[in-house]
């Protein structure tokens, strides 16, 4: 762990350095990556190390590092991976394994496959979508339009909001993001959507 930043009351953005000699997290820096994190200090009912998959929010072409968005769920039988990761301190290590390429509609390739993409996310489910967004927007030859709907309970729960808003500002003709709140007592000044996601809202 190189550094960490709190994103909400129970979520952290954590930056990890790659092992010496490894330039990229994945084998192909143009494709989305995913890792299986192994947590050896807690065990499930079968007395095996716990595992949980995470998609980095950093671009797969980031050199020497990768960023994870992790929610710290309360440790319980069969769980505790997220809590263990969030409690790591700079200098401590993460044990994980690179997963196989993620297939999206029959192919792991993301760039220049569609004219428009619609993405719907809630909570930490935004993580794999941020990686897809970065891949497309980082390619100057890719004109794919991206429309994203992020649904959260309260405004304070919106993860990666600053980064998403910055990407929308930097790519005003290509990336569009909207937010919806599902909690009670939505502030009057809220200018986004309210309610759970629906076909009409999307």
PDB file of C-alpha atoms in Angstrom:
ATOM      1  CA  UNK A   1       0.000   0.000   0.000  1.00  0.00           C
ATOM      2  CA  UNK A   2       1.386   3.382  -1.069  1.00  0.00           C
ATOM      3  CA  UNK A   3      -1.426   5.680   0.082  1.00  0.00           C
ATOM      4  CA  UNK A   4      -5.141   5.741   0.935  1.00  0.00           C
ATOM      5  CA  UNK A   5      -7.927   8.313   0.840  1.00  0.00           C
ATOM      6  CA  UNK A   6     -11.313   8.114   2.552  1.00  0.00           C
ATOM      7  CA  UNK A   7     -14.198   8.317   0.080  1.00  0.00           C
ATOM      8  CA  UNK A   8     -17.123   7.989   2.495  1.00  0.00           C
ATOM      9  CA  UNK A   9     -17.728   6.902   6.072  1.00  0.00           C
ATOM     10  CA  UNK A  10     -17.087   3.267   5.108  1.00  0.00           C
ATOM     11  CA  UNK A  11     -15.201   3.361   1.797  1.00  0.00           C
ATOM     12  CA  UNK A  12     -11.587   4.016   0.850  1.00  0.00           C
ATOM     13  CA  UNK A  13      -9.564   4.590  -2.295  1.00  0.00           C
ATOM     14  CA  UNK A  14      -6.286   2.709  -1.908  1.00  0.00           C
ATOM     15  CA  UNK A  15      -3.196   2.910  -4.103  1.00  0.00           C
ATOM     16  CA  UNK A  16      -0.911  -0.102  -4.341  1.00  0.00           C
ATOM     17  CA  UNK A  17       2.522  -0.429  -5.916  1.00  0.00           C
ATOM     18  CA  UNK A  18       3.101  -3.388  -8.211  1.00  0.00           C
ATOM     19  CA  UNK A  19       5.796  -5.975  -7.415  1.00  0.00           C
ATOM     20  CA  UNK A  20       9.284  -5.167  -8.742  1.00  0.00           C
ATOM     21  CA  UNK A  21       9.644  -5.999 -12.405  1.00  0.00           C
ATOM     22  CA  UNK A  22       5.947  -5.680 -13.225  1.00  0.00           C
ATOM     23  CA  UNK A  23       5.041  -2.598 -15.288  1.00  0.00           C
ATOM     24  CA  UNK A  24       1.265  -3.072 -15.563  1.00  0.00           C
ATOM     25  CA  UNK A  25      -1.235  -4.900 -13.392  1.00  0.00           C
ATOM     26  CA  UNK A  26      -2.659  -6.824 -16.352  1.00  0.00           C
ATOM     27  CA  UNK A  27      -1.026  -8.537 -19.277  1.00  0.00           C
ATOM     28  CA  UNK A  28      -2.550  -6.115 -21.804  1.00  0.00           C
ATOM     29  CA  UNK A  29      -2.736  -2.435 -20.741  1.00  0.00           C
ATOM     30  CA  UNK A  30      -5.628  -1.799 -23.136  1.00  0.00           C
ATOM     31  CA  UNK A  31      -8.000  -4.266 -21.468  1.00  0.00           C
ATOM     32  CA  UNK A  32      -9.946  -4.031 -18.170  1.00  0.00           C
ATOM     33  CA  UNK A  33      -8.340  -5.843 -15.248  1.00  0.00           C
ATOM     34  CA  UNK A  34      -9.647  -7.576 -12.162  1.00  0.00           C
ATOM     35  CA  UNK A  35      -7.876  -9.177  -9.216  1.00  0.00           C
ATOM     36  CA  UNK A  36      -8.877 -11.750  -6.634  1.00  0.00           C
ATOM     37  CA  UNK A  37      -7.727 -10.582  -3.207  1.00  0.00           C
ATOM     38  CA  UNK A  38      -6.789 -13.317  -0.748  1.00  0.00           C
ATOM     39  CA  UNK A  39      -7.347 -12.638   2.943  1.00  0.00           C
ATOM     40  CA  UNK A  40      -5.509 -15.112   5.144  1.00  0.00           C
ATOM     41  CA  UNK A  41      -6.339 -13.843   8.629  1.00  0.00           C
ATOM     42  CA  UNK A  42     -10.009 -14.877   8.479  1.00  0.00           C
ATOM     43  CA  UNK A  43     -11.456 -18.122   7.234  1.00  0.00           C
ATOM     44  CA  UNK A  44     -14.773 -19.322   5.915  1.00  0.00           C
ATOM     45  CA  UNK A  45     -16.706 -22.335   7.166  1.00  0.00           C
ATOM     46  CA  UNK A  46     -14.512 -24.696   5.119  1.00  0.00           C
ATOM     47  CA  UNK A  47     -11.363 -23.326   6.809  1.00  0.00           C
ATOM     48  CA  UNK A  48     -10.080 -21.833   3.560  1.00  0.00           C
ATOM     49  CA  UNK A  49      -8.651 -18.330   3.027  1.00  0.00           C
ATOM     50  CA  UNK A  50     -11.310 -15.831   1.991  1.00  0.00           C
ATOM     51  CA  UNK A  51     -11.226 -14.359  -1.505  1.00  0.00           C
ATOM     52  CA  UNK A  52     -12.985 -11.385  -3.085  1.00  0.00           C
ATOM     53  CA  UNK A  53     -12.703  -9.874  -6.546  1.00  0.00           C
ATOM     54  CA  UNK A  54     -12.043  -6.179  -7.162  1.00  0.00           C
ATOM     55  CA  UNK A  55     -11.823  -4.136 -10.354  1.00  0.00           C
ATOM     56  CA  UNK A  56      -9.274  -1.312 -10.142  1.00  0.00           C
ATOM     57  CA  UNK A  57     -10.538   2.215 -10.782  1.00  0.00           C
ATOM     58  CA  UNK A  58      -7.187   3.184 -12.285  1.00  0.00           C
ATOM     59  CA  UNK A  59      -6.456   2.871 -15.993  1.00  0.00           C
ATOM     60  CA  UNK A  60      -4.985  -0.553 -16.817  1.00  0.00           C
ATOM     61  CA  UNK A  61      -2.095   1.283 -18.497  1.00  0.00           C
ATOM     62  CA  UNK A  62      -1.103   2.973 -15.221  1.00  0.00           C
ATOM     63  CA  UNK A  63       2.560   2.138 -14.697  1.00  0.00           C
ATOM     64  CA  UNK A  64       3.759   0.632 -11.435  1.00  0.00           C
ATOM     65  CA  UNK A  65       0.543   1.160  -9.464  1.00  0.00           C
ATOM     66  CA  UNK A  66      -3.171   0.359  -9.329  1.00  0.00           C
ATOM     67  CA  UNK A  67      -6.044   1.874  -7.325  1.00  0.00           C
ATOM     68  CA  UNK A  68      -8.847  -0.001  -5.604  1.00  0.00           C
ATOM     69  CA  UNK A  69     -12.164   1.379  -4.339  1.00  0.00           C
ATOM     70  CA  UNK A  70     -13.119  -0.735  -1.324  1.00  0.00           C
ATOM     71  CA  UNK A  71     -16.041  -0.721   1.073  1.00  0.00           C
ATOM     72  CA  UNK A  72     -15.330  -1.775   4.650  1.00  0.00           C
ATOM     73  CA  UNK A  73     -18.130  -4.123   5.625  1.00  0.00           C
ATOM     74  CA  UNK A  74     -18.288  -5.197   9.267  1.00  0.00           C
ATOM     75  CA  UNK A  75     -16.338  -8.476   9.657  1.00  0.00           C
ATOM     76  CA  UNK A  76     -18.614 -11.502   9.957  1.00  0.00           C
ATOM     77  CA  UNK A  77     -18.348 -15.259   9.339  1.00  0.00           C
ATOM     78  CA  UNK A  78     -17.415 -15.798   5.706  1.00  0.00           C
ATOM     79  CA  UNK A  79     -16.480 -12.126   5.214  1.00  0.00           C
ATOM     80  CA  UNK A  80     -14.035  -9.457   6.222  1.00  0.00           C
ATOM     81  CA  UNK A  81     -11.902  -9.001   3.103  1.00  0.00           C
ATOM     82  CA  UNK A  82     -12.995  -5.402   2.528  1.00  0.00           C
ATOM     83  CA  UNK A  83     -12.476  -4.499   6.173  1.00  0.00           C
ATOM     84  CA  UNK A  84      -8.974  -6.006   6.121  1.00  0.00           C
ATOM     85  CA  UNK A  85      -8.001  -4.067   2.981  1.00  0.00           C
ATOM     86  CA  UNK A  86      -9.330  -0.760   4.331  1.00  0.00           C
ATOM     87  CA  UNK A  87      -7.369  -1.241   7.551  1.00  0.00           C
ATOM     88  CA  UNK A  88      -4.049  -1.698   5.760  1.00  0.00           C
ATOM     89  CA  UNK A  89      -1.463   0.995   6.432  1.00  0.00           C
ATOM     90  CA  UNK A  90       1.099   2.356   3.947  1.00  0.00           C
ATOM     91  CA  UNK A  91       3.930  -0.142   3.612  1.00  0.00           C
ATOM     92  CA  UNK A  92       1.740  -3.185   4.267  1.00  0.00           C
ATOM     93  CA  UNK A  93       1.077  -5.711   1.531  1.00  0.00           C
ATOM     94  CA  UNK A  94      -1.941  -7.030  -0.328  1.00  0.00           C
ATOM     95  CA  UNK A  95      -2.027 -10.627  -1.560  1.00  0.00           C
ATOM     96  CA  UNK A  96      -3.941 -11.124  -4.786  1.00  0.00           C
ATOM     97  CA  UNK A  97      -4.079 -12.926  -8.091  1.00  0.00           C
ATOM     98  CA  UNK A  98      -4.789 -11.467 -11.518  1.00  0.00           C
ATOM     99  CA  UNK A  99      -8.041 -12.878 -12.896  1.00  0.00           C
ATOM    100  CA  UNK A 100      -8.637 -13.927 -16.483  1.00  0.00           C
ATOM    101  CA  UNK A 101      -9.777 -11.377 -19.052  1.00  0.00           C
ATOM    102  CA  UNK A 102     -13.323 -10.150 -18.465  1.00  0.00           C
ATOM    103  CA  UNK A 103     -15.603 -10.805 -21.414  1.00  0.00           C
ATOM    104  CA  UNK A 104     -18.009  -8.007 -22.378  1.00  0.00           C
ATOM    105  CA  UNK A 105     -20.531  -9.099 -24.992  1.00  0.00           C
ATOM    106  CA  UNK A 106     -18.204 -11.830 -26.194  1.00  0.00           C
ATOM    107  CA  UNK A 107     -14.899  -9.968 -26.171  1.00  0.00           C
ATOM    108  CA  UNK A 108     -12.526  -8.396 -23.620  1.00  0.00           C
ATOM    109  CA  UNK A 109     -11.919  -5.448 -25.974  1.00  0.00           C
ATOM    110  CA  UNK A 110     -13.659  -2.203 -24.972  1.00  0.00           C
ATOM    111  CA  UNK A 111     -12.314   0.494 -27.279  1.00  0.00           C
ATOM    112  CA  UNK A 112     -14.222   1.473 -30.435  1.00  0.00           C
ATOM    113  CA  UNK A 113     -16.825  -1.297 -30.301  1.00  0.00           C
ATOM    114  CA  UNK A 114     -19.960   0.834 -29.857  1.00  0.00           C
ATOM    115  CA  UNK A 115     -21.272   4.272 -30.825  1.00  0.00           C
ATOM    116  CA  UNK A 116     -22.857   4.788 -27.398  1.00  0.00           C
ATOM    117  CA  UNK A 117     -22.597   3.052 -24.028  1.00  0.00           C
ATOM    118  CA  UNK A 118     -25.062   3.312 -21.140  1.00  0.00           C
ATOM    119  CA  UNK A 119     -23.742   2.511 -17.645  1.00  0.00           C
ATOM    120  CA  UNK A 120     -25.741   2.162 -14.412  1.00  0.00           C
ATOM    121  CA  UNK A 121     -23.944   1.897 -11.067  1.00  0.00           C
ATOM    122  CA  UNK A 122     -24.638   1.887  -7.356  1.00  0.00           C
ATOM    123  CA  UNK A 123     -22.132   2.159  -4.498  1.00  0.00           C
ATOM    124  CA  UNK A 124     -18.787   0.451  -5.106  1.00  0.00           C
ATOM    125  CA  UNK A 125     -20.332  -1.088  -8.238  1.00  0.00           C
ATOM    126  CA  UNK A 126     -19.045   2.037  -9.938  1.00  0.00           C
ATOM    127  CA  UNK A 127     -15.482   0.648  -9.847  1.00  0.00           C
ATOM    128  CA  UNK A 128     -15.427  -1.583 -12.969  1.00  0.00           C
ATOM    129  CA  UNK A 129     -17.327   1.087 -14.888  1.00  0.00           C
ATOM    130  CA  UNK A 130     -14.762   3.782 -14.059  1.00  0.00           C
ATOM    131  CA  UNK A 131     -12.081   1.581 -15.572  1.00  0.00           C
ATOM    132  CA  UNK A 132     -14.112   1.185 -18.777  1.00  0.00           C
ATOM    133  CA  UNK A 133     -14.702   4.945 -18.918  1.00  0.00           C
ATOM    134  CA  UNK A 134     -10.979   5.648 -18.544  1.00  0.00           C
ATOM    135  CA  UNK A 135     -10.054   3.230 -21.339  1.00  0.00           C
ATOM    136  CA  UNK A 136     -12.428   4.899 -23.795  1.00  0.00           C
ATOM    137  CA  UNK A 137     -11.720   8.512 -22.878  1.00  0.00           C
ATOM    138  CA  UNK A 138      -7.959   7.995 -22.863  1.00  0.00           C
ATOM    139  CA  UNK A 139      -8.015   6.940 -26.531  1.00  0.00           C
ATOM    140  CA  UNK A 140      -8.155  10.050 -28.749  1.00  0.00           C
ATOM    141  CA  UNK A 141      -9.311   7.913 -31.687  1.00  0.00           C
ATOM    142  CA  UNK A 142     -12.303   6.514 -29.772  1.00  0.00           C
ATOM    143  CA  UNK A 143     -15.429   8.673 -30.162  1.00  0.00           C
ATOM    144  CA  UNK A 144     -17.773   6.430 -28.181  1.00  0.00           C
ATOM    145  CA  UNK A 145     -20.328   8.437 -26.201  1.00  0.00           C
ATOM    146  CA  UNK A 146     -20.741   7.313 -22.578  1.00  0.00           C
ATOM    147  CA  UNK A 147     -23.855   7.950 -20.506  1.00  0.00           C
ATOM    148  CA  UNK A 148     -23.680   7.045 -16.824  1.00  0.00           C
ATOM    149  CA  UNK A 149     -26.349   6.913 -14.110  1.00  0.00           C
ATOM    150  CA  UNK A 150     -25.033   6.614 -10.537  1.00  0.00           C
ATOM    151  CA  UNK A 151     -27.633   5.652  -7.914  1.00  0.00           C
ATOM    152  CA  UNK A 152     -26.969   6.086  -4.191  1.00  0.00           C
ATOM    153  CA  UNK A 153     -28.919   6.454  -0.965  1.00  0.00           C
ATOM    154  CA  UNK A 154     -27.608   9.861   0.043  1.00  0.00           C
ATOM    155  CA  UNK A 155     -25.431  12.482  -1.614  1.00  0.00           C
ATOM    156  CA  UNK A 156     -22.586  11.723   0.805  1.00  0.00           C
ATOM    157  CA  UNK A 157     -22.633   8.102  -0.405  1.00  0.00           C
ATOM    158  CA  UNK A 158     -21.752   8.951  -4.017  1.00  0.00           C
ATOM    159  CA  UNK A 159     -18.352   7.380  -4.626  1.00  0.00           C
ATOM    160  CA  UNK A 160     -15.836   8.716  -7.155  1.00  0.00           C
ATOM    161  CA  UNK A 161     -18.072  11.743  -7.727  1.00  0.00           C
ATOM    162  CA  UNK A 162     -15.247  14.281  -7.978  1.00  0.00           C
ATOM    163  CA  UNK A 163     -13.429  12.116 -10.512  1.00  0.00           C
ATOM    164  CA  UNK A 164     -16.574  11.443 -12.549  1.00  0.00           C
ATOM    165  CA  UNK A 165     -17.480  15.133 -12.621  1.00  0.00           C
ATOM    166  CA  UNK A 166     -13.937  15.990 -13.705  1.00  0.00           C
ATOM    167  CA  UNK A 167     -14.049  13.448 -16.514  1.00  0.00           C
ATOM    168  CA  UNK A 168     -17.390  14.906 -17.656  1.00  0.00           C
ATOM    169  CA  UNK A 169     -15.929  18.411 -17.559  1.00  0.00           C
ATOM    170  CA  UNK A 170     -12.821  17.367 -19.483  1.00  0.00           C
ATOM    171  CA  UNK A 171     -14.880  15.453 -22.091  1.00  0.00           C
ATOM    172  CA  UNK A 172     -18.124  17.485 -22.393  1.00  0.00           C
ATOM    173  CA  UNK A 173     -19.094  16.025 -25.770  1.00  0.00           C
ATOM    174  CA  UNK A 174     -18.348  12.412 -24.907  1.00  0.00           C
ATOM    175  CA  UNK A 175     -19.020  11.609 -21.249  1.00  0.00           C
ATOM    176  CA  UNK A 176     -22.284  12.441 -19.475  1.00  0.00           C
ATOM    177  CA  UNK A 177     -23.061  11.537 -15.848  1.00  0.00           C
ATOM    178  CA  UNK A 178     -26.230  11.909 -13.768  1.00  0.00           C
ATOM    179  CA  UNK A 179     -26.948  10.982 -10.149  1.00  0.00           C
ATOM    180  CA  UNK A 180     -30.041   9.745  -8.344  1.00  0.00           C
ATOM    181  CA  UNK A 181     -30.718   9.567  -4.597  1.00  0.00           C
ATOM    182  CA  UNK A 182     -32.996   6.948  -3.058  1.00  0.00           C
ATOM    183  CA  UNK A 183     -32.888   8.032   0.607  1.00  0.00           C
ATOM    184  CA  UNK A 184     -35.443  10.028   2.558  1.00  0.00           C
ATOM    185  CA  UNK A 185     -35.419  13.812   2.982  1.00  0.00           C
ATOM    186  CA  UNK A 186     -33.540  14.665  -0.178  1.00  0.00           C
ATOM    187  CA  UNK A 187     -32.307  18.285   0.132  1.00  0.00           C
ATOM    188  CA  UNK A 188     -34.381  20.846  -1.774  1.00  0.00           C
ATOM    189  CA  UNK A 189     -31.262  22.120  -3.511  1.00  0.00           C
ATOM    190  CA  UNK A 190     -30.543  18.675  -4.989  1.00  0.00           C
ATOM    191  CA  UNK A 191     -30.633  19.033  -8.786  1.00  0.00           C
ATOM    192  CA  UNK A 192     -30.261  15.375  -9.727  1.00  0.00           C
ATOM    193  CA  UNK A 193     -32.776  12.545  -9.973  1.00  0.00           C
ATOM    194  CA  UNK A 194     -34.584  10.933  -7.038  1.00  0.00           C
ATOM    195  CA  UNK A 195     -35.691   7.334  -6.689  1.00  0.00           C
ATOM    196  CA  UNK A 196     -34.358   3.957  -7.680  1.00  0.00           C
ATOM    197  CA  UNK A 197     -33.146   3.424 -11.200  1.00  0.00           C
ATOM    198  CA  UNK A 198     -35.748   2.709 -13.865  1.00  0.00           C
ATOM    199  CA  UNK A 199     -35.899   2.272 -17.597  1.00  0.00           C
ATOM    200  CA  UNK A 200     -37.451   5.721 -17.921  1.00  0.00           C
ATOM    201  CA  UNK A 201     -34.709   7.307 -15.834  1.00  0.00           C
ATOM    202  CA  UNK A 202     -31.986   5.598 -17.865  1.00  0.00           C
TER     203      UNK A 202
END
